[in-house]
C-alpha positions as a LaTeX table, in Angstrom:
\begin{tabular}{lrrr}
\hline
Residue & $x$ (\AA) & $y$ (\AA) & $z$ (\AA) \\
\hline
Unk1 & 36.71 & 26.36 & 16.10 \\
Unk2 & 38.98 & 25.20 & 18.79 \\
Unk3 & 36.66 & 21.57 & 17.92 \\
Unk4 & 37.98 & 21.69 & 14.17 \\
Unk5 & 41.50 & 22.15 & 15.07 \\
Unk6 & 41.37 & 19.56 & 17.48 \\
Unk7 & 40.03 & 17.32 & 15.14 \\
Unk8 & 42.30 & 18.64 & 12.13 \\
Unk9 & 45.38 & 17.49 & 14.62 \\
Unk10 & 43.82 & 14.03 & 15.39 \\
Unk11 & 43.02 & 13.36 & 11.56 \\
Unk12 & 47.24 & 14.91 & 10.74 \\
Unk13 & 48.33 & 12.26 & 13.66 \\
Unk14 & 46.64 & 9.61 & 12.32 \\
Unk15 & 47.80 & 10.13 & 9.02 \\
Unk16 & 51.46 & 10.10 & 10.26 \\
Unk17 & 51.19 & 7.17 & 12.03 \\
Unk18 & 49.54 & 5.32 & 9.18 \\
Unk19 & 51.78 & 6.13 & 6.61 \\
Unk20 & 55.39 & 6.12 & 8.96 \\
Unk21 & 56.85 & 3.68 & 7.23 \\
Unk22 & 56.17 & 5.03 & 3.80 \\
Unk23 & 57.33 & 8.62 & 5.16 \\
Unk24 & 60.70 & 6.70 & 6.57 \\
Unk25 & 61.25 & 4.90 & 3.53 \\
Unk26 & 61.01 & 8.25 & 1.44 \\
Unk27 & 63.38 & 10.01 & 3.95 \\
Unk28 & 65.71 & 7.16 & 3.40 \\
Unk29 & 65.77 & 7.78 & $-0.43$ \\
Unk30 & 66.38 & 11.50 & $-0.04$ \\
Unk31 & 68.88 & 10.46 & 1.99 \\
Unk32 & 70.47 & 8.19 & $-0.19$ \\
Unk33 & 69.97 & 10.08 & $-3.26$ \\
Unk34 & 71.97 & 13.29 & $-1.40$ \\
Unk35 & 75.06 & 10.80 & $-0.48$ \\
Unk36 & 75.05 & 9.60 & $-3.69$ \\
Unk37 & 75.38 & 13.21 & $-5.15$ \\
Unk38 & 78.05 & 13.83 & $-2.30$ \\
Unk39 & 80.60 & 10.64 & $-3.48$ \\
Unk40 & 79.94 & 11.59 & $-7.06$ \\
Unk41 & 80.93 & 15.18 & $-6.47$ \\
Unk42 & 83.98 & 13.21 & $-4.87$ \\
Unk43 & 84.85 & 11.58 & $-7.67$ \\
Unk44 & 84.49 & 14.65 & $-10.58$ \\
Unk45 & 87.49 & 16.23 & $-7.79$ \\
Unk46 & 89.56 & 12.99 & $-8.63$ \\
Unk47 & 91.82 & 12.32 & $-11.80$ \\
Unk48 & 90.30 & 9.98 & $-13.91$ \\
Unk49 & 92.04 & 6.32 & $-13.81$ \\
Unk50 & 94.85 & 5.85 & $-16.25$ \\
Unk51 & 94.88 & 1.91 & $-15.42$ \\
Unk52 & 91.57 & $-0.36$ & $-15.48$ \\
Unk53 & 91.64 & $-3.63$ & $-14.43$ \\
Unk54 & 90.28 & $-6.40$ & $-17.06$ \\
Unk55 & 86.07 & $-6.77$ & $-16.33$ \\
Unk56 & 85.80 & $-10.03$ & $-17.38$ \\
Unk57 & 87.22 & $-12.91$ & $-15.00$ \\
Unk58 & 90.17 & $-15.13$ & $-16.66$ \\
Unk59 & 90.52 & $-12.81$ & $-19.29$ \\
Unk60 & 93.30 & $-11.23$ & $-20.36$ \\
Unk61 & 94.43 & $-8.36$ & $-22.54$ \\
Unk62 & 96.56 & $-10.10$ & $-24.73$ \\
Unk63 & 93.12 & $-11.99$ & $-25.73$ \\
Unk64 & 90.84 & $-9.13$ & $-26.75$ \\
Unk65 & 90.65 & $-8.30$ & $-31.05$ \\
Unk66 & 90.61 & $-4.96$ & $-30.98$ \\
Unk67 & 87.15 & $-3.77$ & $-31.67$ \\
Unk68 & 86.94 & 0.12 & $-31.60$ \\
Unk69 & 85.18 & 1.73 & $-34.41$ \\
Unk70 & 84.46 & $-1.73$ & $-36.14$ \\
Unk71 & 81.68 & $-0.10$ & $-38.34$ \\
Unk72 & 78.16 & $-1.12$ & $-37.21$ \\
Unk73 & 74.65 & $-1.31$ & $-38.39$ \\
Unk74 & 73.62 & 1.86 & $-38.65$ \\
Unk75 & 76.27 & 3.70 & $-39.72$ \\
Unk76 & 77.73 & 4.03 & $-36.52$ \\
Unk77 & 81.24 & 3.18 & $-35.19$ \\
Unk78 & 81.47 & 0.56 & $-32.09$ \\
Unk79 & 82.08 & 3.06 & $-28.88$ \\
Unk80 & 84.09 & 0.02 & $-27.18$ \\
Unk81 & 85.59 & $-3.54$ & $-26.77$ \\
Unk82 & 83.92 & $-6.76$ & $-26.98$ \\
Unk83 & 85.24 & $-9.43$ & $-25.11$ \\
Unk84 & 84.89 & $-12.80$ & $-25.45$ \\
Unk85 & 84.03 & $-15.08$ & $-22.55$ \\
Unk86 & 81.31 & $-18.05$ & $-21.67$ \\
Unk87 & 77.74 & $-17.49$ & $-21.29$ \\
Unk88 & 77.93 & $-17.02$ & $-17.09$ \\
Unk89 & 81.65 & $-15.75$ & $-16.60$ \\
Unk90 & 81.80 & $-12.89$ & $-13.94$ \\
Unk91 & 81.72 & $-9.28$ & $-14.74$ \\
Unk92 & 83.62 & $-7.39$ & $-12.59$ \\
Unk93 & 84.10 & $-3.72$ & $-11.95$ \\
Unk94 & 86.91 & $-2.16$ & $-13.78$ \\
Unk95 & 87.32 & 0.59 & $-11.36$ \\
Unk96 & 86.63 & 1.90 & $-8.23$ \\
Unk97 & 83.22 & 3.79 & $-8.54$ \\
Unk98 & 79.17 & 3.68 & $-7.62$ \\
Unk99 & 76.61 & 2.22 & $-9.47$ \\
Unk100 & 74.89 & 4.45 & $-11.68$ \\
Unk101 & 71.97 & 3.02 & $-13.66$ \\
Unk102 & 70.80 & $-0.38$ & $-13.98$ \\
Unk103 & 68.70 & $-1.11$ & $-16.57$ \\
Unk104 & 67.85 & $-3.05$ & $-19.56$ \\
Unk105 & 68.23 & $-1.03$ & $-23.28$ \\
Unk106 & 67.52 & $-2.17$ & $-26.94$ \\
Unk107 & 70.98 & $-2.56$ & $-27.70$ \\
Unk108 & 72.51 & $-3.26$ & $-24.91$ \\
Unk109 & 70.17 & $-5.97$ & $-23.17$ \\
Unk110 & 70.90 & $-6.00$ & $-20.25$ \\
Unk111 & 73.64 & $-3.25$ & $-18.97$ \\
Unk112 & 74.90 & $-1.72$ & $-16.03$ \\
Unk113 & 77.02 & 1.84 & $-15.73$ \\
Unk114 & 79.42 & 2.98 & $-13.27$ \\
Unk115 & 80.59 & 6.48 & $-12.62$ \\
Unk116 & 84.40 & 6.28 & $-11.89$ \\
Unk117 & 87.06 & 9.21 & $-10.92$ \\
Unk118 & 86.88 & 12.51 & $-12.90$ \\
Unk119 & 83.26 & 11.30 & $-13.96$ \\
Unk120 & 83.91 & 8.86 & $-16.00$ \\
Unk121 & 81.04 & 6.23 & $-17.00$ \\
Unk122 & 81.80 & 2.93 & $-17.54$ \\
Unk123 & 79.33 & 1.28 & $-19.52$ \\
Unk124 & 78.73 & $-2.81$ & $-19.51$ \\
Unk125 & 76.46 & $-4.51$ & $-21.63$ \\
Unk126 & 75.08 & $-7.59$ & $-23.07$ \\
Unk127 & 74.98 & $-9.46$ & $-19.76$ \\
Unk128 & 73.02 & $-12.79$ & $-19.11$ \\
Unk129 & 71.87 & $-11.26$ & $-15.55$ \\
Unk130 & 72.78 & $-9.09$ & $-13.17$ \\
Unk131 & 74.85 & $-9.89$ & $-9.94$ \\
Unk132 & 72.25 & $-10.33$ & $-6.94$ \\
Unk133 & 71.05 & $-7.38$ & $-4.47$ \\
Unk134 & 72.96 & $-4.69$ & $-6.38$ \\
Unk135 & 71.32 & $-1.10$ & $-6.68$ \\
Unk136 & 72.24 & 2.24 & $-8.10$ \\
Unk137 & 73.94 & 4.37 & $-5.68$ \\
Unk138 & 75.96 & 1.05 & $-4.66$ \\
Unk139 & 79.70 & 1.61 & $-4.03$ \\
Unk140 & 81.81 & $-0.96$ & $-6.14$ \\
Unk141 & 85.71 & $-2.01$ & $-6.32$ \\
Unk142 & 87.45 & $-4.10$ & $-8.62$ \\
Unk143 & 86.90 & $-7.19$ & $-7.12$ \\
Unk144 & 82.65 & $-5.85$ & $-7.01$ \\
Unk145 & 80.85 & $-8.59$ & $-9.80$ \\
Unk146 & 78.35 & $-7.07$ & $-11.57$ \\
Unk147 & 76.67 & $-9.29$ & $-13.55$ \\
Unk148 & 77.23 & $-12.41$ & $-16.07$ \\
Unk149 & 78.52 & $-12.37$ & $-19.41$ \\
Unk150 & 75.77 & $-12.95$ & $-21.89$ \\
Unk151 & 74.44 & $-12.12$ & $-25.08$ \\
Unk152 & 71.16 & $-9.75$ & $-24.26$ \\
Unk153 & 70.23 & $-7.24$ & $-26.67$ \\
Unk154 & 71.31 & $-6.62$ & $-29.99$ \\
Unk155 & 73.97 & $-9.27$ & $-29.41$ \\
Unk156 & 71.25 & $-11.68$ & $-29.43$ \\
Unk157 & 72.31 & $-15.46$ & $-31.30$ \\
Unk158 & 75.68 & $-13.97$ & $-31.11$ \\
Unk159 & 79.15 & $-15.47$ & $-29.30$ \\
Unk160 & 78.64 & $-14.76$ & $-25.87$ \\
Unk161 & 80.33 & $-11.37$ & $-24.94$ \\
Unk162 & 80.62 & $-8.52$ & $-22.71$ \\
Unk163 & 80.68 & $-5.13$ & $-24.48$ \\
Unk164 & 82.83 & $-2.34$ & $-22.71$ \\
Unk165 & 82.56 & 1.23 & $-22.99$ \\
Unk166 & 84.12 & 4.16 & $-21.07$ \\
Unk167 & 82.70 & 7.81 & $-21.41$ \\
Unk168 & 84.36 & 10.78 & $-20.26$ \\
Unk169 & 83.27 & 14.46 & $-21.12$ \\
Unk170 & 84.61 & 14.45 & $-24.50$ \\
Unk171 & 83.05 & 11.37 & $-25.43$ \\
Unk172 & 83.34 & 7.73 & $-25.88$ \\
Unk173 & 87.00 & 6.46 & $-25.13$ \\
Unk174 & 89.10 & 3.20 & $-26.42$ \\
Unk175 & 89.11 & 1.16 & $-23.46$ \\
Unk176 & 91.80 & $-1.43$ & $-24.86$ \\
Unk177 & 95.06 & 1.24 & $-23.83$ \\
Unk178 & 93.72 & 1.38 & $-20.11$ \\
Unk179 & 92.83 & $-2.33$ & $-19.67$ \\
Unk180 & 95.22 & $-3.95$ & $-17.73$ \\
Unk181 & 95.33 & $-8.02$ & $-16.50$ \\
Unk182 & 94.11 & $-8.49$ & $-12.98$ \\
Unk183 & 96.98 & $-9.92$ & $-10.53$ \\
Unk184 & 95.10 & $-13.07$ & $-10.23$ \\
Unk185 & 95.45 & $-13.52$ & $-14.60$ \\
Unk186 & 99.04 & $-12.96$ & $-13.33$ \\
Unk187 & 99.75 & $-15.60$ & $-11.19$ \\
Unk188 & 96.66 & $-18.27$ & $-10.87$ \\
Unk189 & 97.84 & $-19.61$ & $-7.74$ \\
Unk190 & 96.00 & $-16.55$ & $-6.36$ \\
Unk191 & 92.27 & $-17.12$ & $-6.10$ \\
Unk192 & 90.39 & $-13.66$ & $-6.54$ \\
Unk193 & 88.21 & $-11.89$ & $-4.58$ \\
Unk194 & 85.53 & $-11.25$ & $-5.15$ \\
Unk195 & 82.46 & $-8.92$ & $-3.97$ \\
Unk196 & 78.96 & $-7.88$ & $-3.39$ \\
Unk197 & 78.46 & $-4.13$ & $-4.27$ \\
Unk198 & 78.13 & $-2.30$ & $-0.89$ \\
Unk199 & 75.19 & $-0.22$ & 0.44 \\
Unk200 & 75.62 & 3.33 & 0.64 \\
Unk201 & 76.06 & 4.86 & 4.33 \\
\hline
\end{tabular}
């Protein structure tokens, strides 16, 4: 008996140190995945932002056509803005937030989603790719680029654009009234700056 336990404790050991880096990796998620809960439960305690800053570089308000509840294929109402830019331009993050899904959708092509102050999701879609070594759970700021205008999705063959959508509890919001120009559309002697998404901590 004493044999088989000594043996069941040799086999357990072995096991451990075979698969350490696996085990590590998974603590690591966990890890991640309960600081990622903790910011977001952060940010539901914040008031959502009245102000966003424009997401597409050299854009500015003054140049987006109003394109909330355009009626759609479908019979369904557009839940957001398009706007305009060249296949390429960067995408930047309206808002202070973390990443919150990545992914690729059939309308949308290629998107990605950021959960903002009071829980707000803000939704961008149609891009050409994705800004390099960026992951959900990410923190962002407005200078964070987060991909590439582009015309993925059900935007496919058409004028290259990002689509922008902000959720909040109620539903799907007009982003135009909270877009703002970034400083640098302001005065373009100031070259931006811009970002990587950061790793959690």
């Amino acid at each position: 008996m004493r044999l088989i336990r000594l043996l069941l404790i040799c086999v357990s050991l072995l096991v451990v140190l075979i698969n350490g880096p696996a085990i590590e990796a998974g603590a690591g998620l966990v890890g991640n995945k309960f600081l990622f809960v903790v910011h977001v439960a952060g940010l539901y305690a914040k008031a959502p932002d009245q102000n966003l800053e424009m997401p597409v570089q050299g854009v500015t308000k003054s140049q987006v056509a109003d394109t909330w509840h355009v009626p759609r294929e479908g019979d369904r109402l557009h839940e957001g803005q398009d706007i305009f830019a060249k296949r390429g331009t960067p995408v930047l993050s309206a808002t202070d937030g973390y990443i919150f899904r990545i992914g690729e959708n059939k309308l949308g092509g290629q998107t990605v989603s950021v959960i903002g102050a009071g829980g707000r999701i803000y939704y961008y879609a149609h891009l050409d790719s994705y800004a390099p070594n960026m992951a959900a759970g990410d923190h962002v700021t407005t200078q964070t680029v987060l991909g590439y205008v582009g015309n993925t999705g059900n935007a496919a063959g058409a004028p290259t654009h990002l689509h922008f959508g902000v959720y909040a509890r109620e539903g799907a919001l007009n982003p135009l009234p909270l877009l703002t120009d970034r400083p640098e559309e302001k005065n373009t002697a100031t070259a931006p700056k811009i970002e990587r998404a950061k790793k959690q901590r």
